[in-house]
Each structure stands twice: as C-alpha cells, then as structure tokens.
Coordinates of C-alpha atoms in Angstrom, one line a residue:
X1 CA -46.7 -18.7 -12.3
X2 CA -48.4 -18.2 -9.1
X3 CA -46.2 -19.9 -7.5
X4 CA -43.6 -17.7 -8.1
X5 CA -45.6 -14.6 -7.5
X6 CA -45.9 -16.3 -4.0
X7 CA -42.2 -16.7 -3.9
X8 CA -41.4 -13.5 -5.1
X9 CA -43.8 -11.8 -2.8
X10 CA -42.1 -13.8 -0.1
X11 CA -39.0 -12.5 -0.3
X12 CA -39.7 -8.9 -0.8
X13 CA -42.1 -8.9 2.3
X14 CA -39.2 -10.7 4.4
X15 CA -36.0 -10.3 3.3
X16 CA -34.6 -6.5 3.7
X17 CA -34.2 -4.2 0.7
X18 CA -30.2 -4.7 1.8
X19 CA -30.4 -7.7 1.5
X20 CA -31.6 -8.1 -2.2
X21 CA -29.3 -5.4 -3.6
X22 CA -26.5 -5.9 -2.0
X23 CA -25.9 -2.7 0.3
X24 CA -25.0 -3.7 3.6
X25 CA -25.3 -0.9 6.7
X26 CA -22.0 -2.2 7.8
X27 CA -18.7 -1.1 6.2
X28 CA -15.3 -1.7 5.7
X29 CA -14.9 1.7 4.8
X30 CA -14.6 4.4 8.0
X31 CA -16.8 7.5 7.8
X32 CA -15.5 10.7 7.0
X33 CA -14.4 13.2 9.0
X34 CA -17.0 15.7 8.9
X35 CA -16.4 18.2 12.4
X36 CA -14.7 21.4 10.9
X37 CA -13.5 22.0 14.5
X38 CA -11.2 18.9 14.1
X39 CA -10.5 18.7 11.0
X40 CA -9.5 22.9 11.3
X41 CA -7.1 22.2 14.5
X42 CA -6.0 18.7 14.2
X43 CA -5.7 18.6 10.1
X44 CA -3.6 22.1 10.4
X45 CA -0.7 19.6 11.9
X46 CA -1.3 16.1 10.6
X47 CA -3.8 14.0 8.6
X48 CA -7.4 14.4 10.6
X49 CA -7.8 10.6 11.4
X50 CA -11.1 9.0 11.2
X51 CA -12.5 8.5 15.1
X52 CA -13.2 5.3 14.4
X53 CA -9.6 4.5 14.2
X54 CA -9.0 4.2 17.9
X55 CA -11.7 3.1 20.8
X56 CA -12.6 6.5 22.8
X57 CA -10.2 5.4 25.8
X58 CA -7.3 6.1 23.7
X59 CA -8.9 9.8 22.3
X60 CA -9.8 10.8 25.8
X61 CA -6.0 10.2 26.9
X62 CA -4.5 11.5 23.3
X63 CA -7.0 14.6 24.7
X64 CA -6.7 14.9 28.1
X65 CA -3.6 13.6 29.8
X66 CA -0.8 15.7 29.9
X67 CA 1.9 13.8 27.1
X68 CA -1.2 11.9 25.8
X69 CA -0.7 13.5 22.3
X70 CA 2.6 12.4 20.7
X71 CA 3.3 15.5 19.3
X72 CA 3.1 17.4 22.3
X73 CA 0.8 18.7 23.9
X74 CA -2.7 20.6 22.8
X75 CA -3.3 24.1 23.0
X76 CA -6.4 24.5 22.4
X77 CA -9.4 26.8 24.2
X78 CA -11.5 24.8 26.5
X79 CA -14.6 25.1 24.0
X80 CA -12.6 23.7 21.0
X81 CA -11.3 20.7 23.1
X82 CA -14.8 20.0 24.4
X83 CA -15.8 19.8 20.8
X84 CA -13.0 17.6 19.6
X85 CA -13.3 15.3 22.2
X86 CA -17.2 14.6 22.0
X87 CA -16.6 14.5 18.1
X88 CA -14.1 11.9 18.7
X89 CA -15.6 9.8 21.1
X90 CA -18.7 9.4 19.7
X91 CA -17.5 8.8 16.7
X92 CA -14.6 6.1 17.9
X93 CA -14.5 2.4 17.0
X94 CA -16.9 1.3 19.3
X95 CA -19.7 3.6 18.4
X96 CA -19.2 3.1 14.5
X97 CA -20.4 0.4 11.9
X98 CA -16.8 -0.1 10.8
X99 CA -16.0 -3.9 10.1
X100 CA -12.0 -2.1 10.2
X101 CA -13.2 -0.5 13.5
X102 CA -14.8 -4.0 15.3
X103 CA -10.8 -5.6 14.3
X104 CA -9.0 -2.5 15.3
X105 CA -10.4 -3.3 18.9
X106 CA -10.6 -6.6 18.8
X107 CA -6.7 -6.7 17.9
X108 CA -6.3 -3.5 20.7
X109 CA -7.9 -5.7 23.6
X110 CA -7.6 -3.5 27.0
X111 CA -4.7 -1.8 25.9
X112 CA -4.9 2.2 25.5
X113 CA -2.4 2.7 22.1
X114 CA -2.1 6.9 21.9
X115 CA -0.5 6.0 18.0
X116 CA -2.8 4.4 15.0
X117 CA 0.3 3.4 14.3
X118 CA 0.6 1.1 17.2
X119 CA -2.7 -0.4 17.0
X120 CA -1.8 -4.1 17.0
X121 CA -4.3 -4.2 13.4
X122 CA -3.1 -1.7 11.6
X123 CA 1.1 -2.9 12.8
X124 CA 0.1 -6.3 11.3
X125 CA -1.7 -5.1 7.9
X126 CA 1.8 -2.8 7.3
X127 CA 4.5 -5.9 8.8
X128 CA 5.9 -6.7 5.3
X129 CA 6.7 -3.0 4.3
X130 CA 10.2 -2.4 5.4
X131 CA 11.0 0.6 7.9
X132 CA 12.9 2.4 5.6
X133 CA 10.3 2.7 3.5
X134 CA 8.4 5.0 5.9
X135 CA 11.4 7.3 6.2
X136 CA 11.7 8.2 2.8
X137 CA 10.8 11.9 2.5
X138 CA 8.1 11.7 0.3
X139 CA 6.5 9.5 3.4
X140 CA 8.4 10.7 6.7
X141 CA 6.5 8.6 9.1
X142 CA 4.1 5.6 10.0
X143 CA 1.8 8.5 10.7
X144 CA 1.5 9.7 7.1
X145 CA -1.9 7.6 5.9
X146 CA -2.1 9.7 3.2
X147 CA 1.0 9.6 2.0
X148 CA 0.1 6.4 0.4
X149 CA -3.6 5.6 0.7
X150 CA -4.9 7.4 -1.5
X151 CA -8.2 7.6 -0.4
X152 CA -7.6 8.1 3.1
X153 CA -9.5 11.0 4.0
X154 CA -13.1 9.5 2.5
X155 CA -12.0 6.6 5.1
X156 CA -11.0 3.8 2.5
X157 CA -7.5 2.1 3.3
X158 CA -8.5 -0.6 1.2
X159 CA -5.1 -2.1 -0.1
X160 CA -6.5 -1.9 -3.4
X161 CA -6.0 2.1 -3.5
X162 CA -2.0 1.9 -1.5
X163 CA 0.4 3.5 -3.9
X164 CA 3.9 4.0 -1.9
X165 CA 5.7 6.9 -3.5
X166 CA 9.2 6.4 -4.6

C-alpha cells in the first residue's frame, strides 16, 4: 500500500497535469479567429481564414504588395491594415501551437503561396476530390472552406466534420 502511495505520489509530482488527463497544449485544431477588425473587413468578402493557415511571409505580401491579394487589391485605411496585418502575423503558422500549422510550413518550405489553396498541404489533403466538384454552385471555389467543413470557422477541418454539398 505504501508503495503505491509512493508511486502515485510520484507521478503526480512529475508528470504534468496534461499529461495524466489527456489535454495536450498542442492542437490539431487552429484557433479562432477572434480580431473583429478582420473578421469585419476580410469576412464581409470571403471566409475569415485562421492566421495560422499561412506563415506571416505570405500575409505580409497577401497585405502589402500591390496584386498580393487574389481578389484584388485592399482598400482599407492605414489604421485598419495595420491592425489586420499584426493580427495576422502574430497569429500565422509559425507563431501558433497548430500540429496543422507546423505541416502547412513544413509542406510550404521557402515558398511564399498568396492562396490556402495552394499550400502544398492543404493541395494534397483535397487531391482525390475531383475539380468539378469545387465548381458546383453550392461550393464555387477551392476557397470556400466552409462550404464543406463544417466547423471551419472554430478552426477544425478535421475530415471527420467534411460534408460536400450536392
């Protein structure tokens, strides 16, 4: 018996709290976008993407070079674009937890992708799906996350939660 108090002492005194109920600080999962700023300016055209989806060097130039931003370029007041772009950059995929982050620019390397959807990663997870697919209306583009992740926005894309619309 008190050999197992022992024990049981043991492993409470040196093993974390994580580590005996299973929490881990690092995540699959992205964090959510939380900066109204973005999610005001950004979301009023297209999903706001989690930051951790692209390495800063890719934000700065979707911010700050002129054509950076497929969709044309941003029109925003120097105050707001301050914001967004210390929001994004601090928050990109080297500054985050985010097992899904450490891949993206592991799979990225030195290359500067302006798309998510180019991101060498996330091309691979979606090869089987056929192109056609993401033209349907109820999708319209590679863009469209949410469109079929359903839980997109709290910053799971686990497959588990893909429904692809008909």
């Amino acid at each position: 018996m008190a050999l197992k108090m022992i024990s049981l002492l043991f492993i409470i005194m040196f093993f974390p709290v994580s580590a005996l109920t299973g929490e881990h600080n690092e995540s699959k999962a992205l964090p959510k976008v939380t900066n109204e700023v973005y999610k005001t300016n950004c979301g009023s055209c297209h999903f706001a993407y989690q930051p951790g989806l692209l390495p800063a060097k890719s934000w700065l130039k979707i911010i700050d070079s002129a054509g950076g931003h497929p969709g044309g370029d941003l029109s925003f007041d120097k105050k707001k674009k301050a914001e967004i772009r210390k929001y994004l950059t601090q928050n990109s995929a080297e500054n985050i937890g985010s097992k899904r982050s450490r891949k993206i620019l592991a799979s990225i390397g030195s290359g500067v992708p302006t798309k998510i959807s180019e991101v060498p990663y996330i091309s691979e997870k979606h090869h089987e799906i056929n192109q056609e697919v993401f033209l349907k209306k109820t999708i319209g583009s590679r863009g469209n996350c949410i469109a079929c992740h359903k839980t997109a926005e709290s910053g799971d894309y686990d497959d588990d939660n893909v429904v692809i619309p008909k």
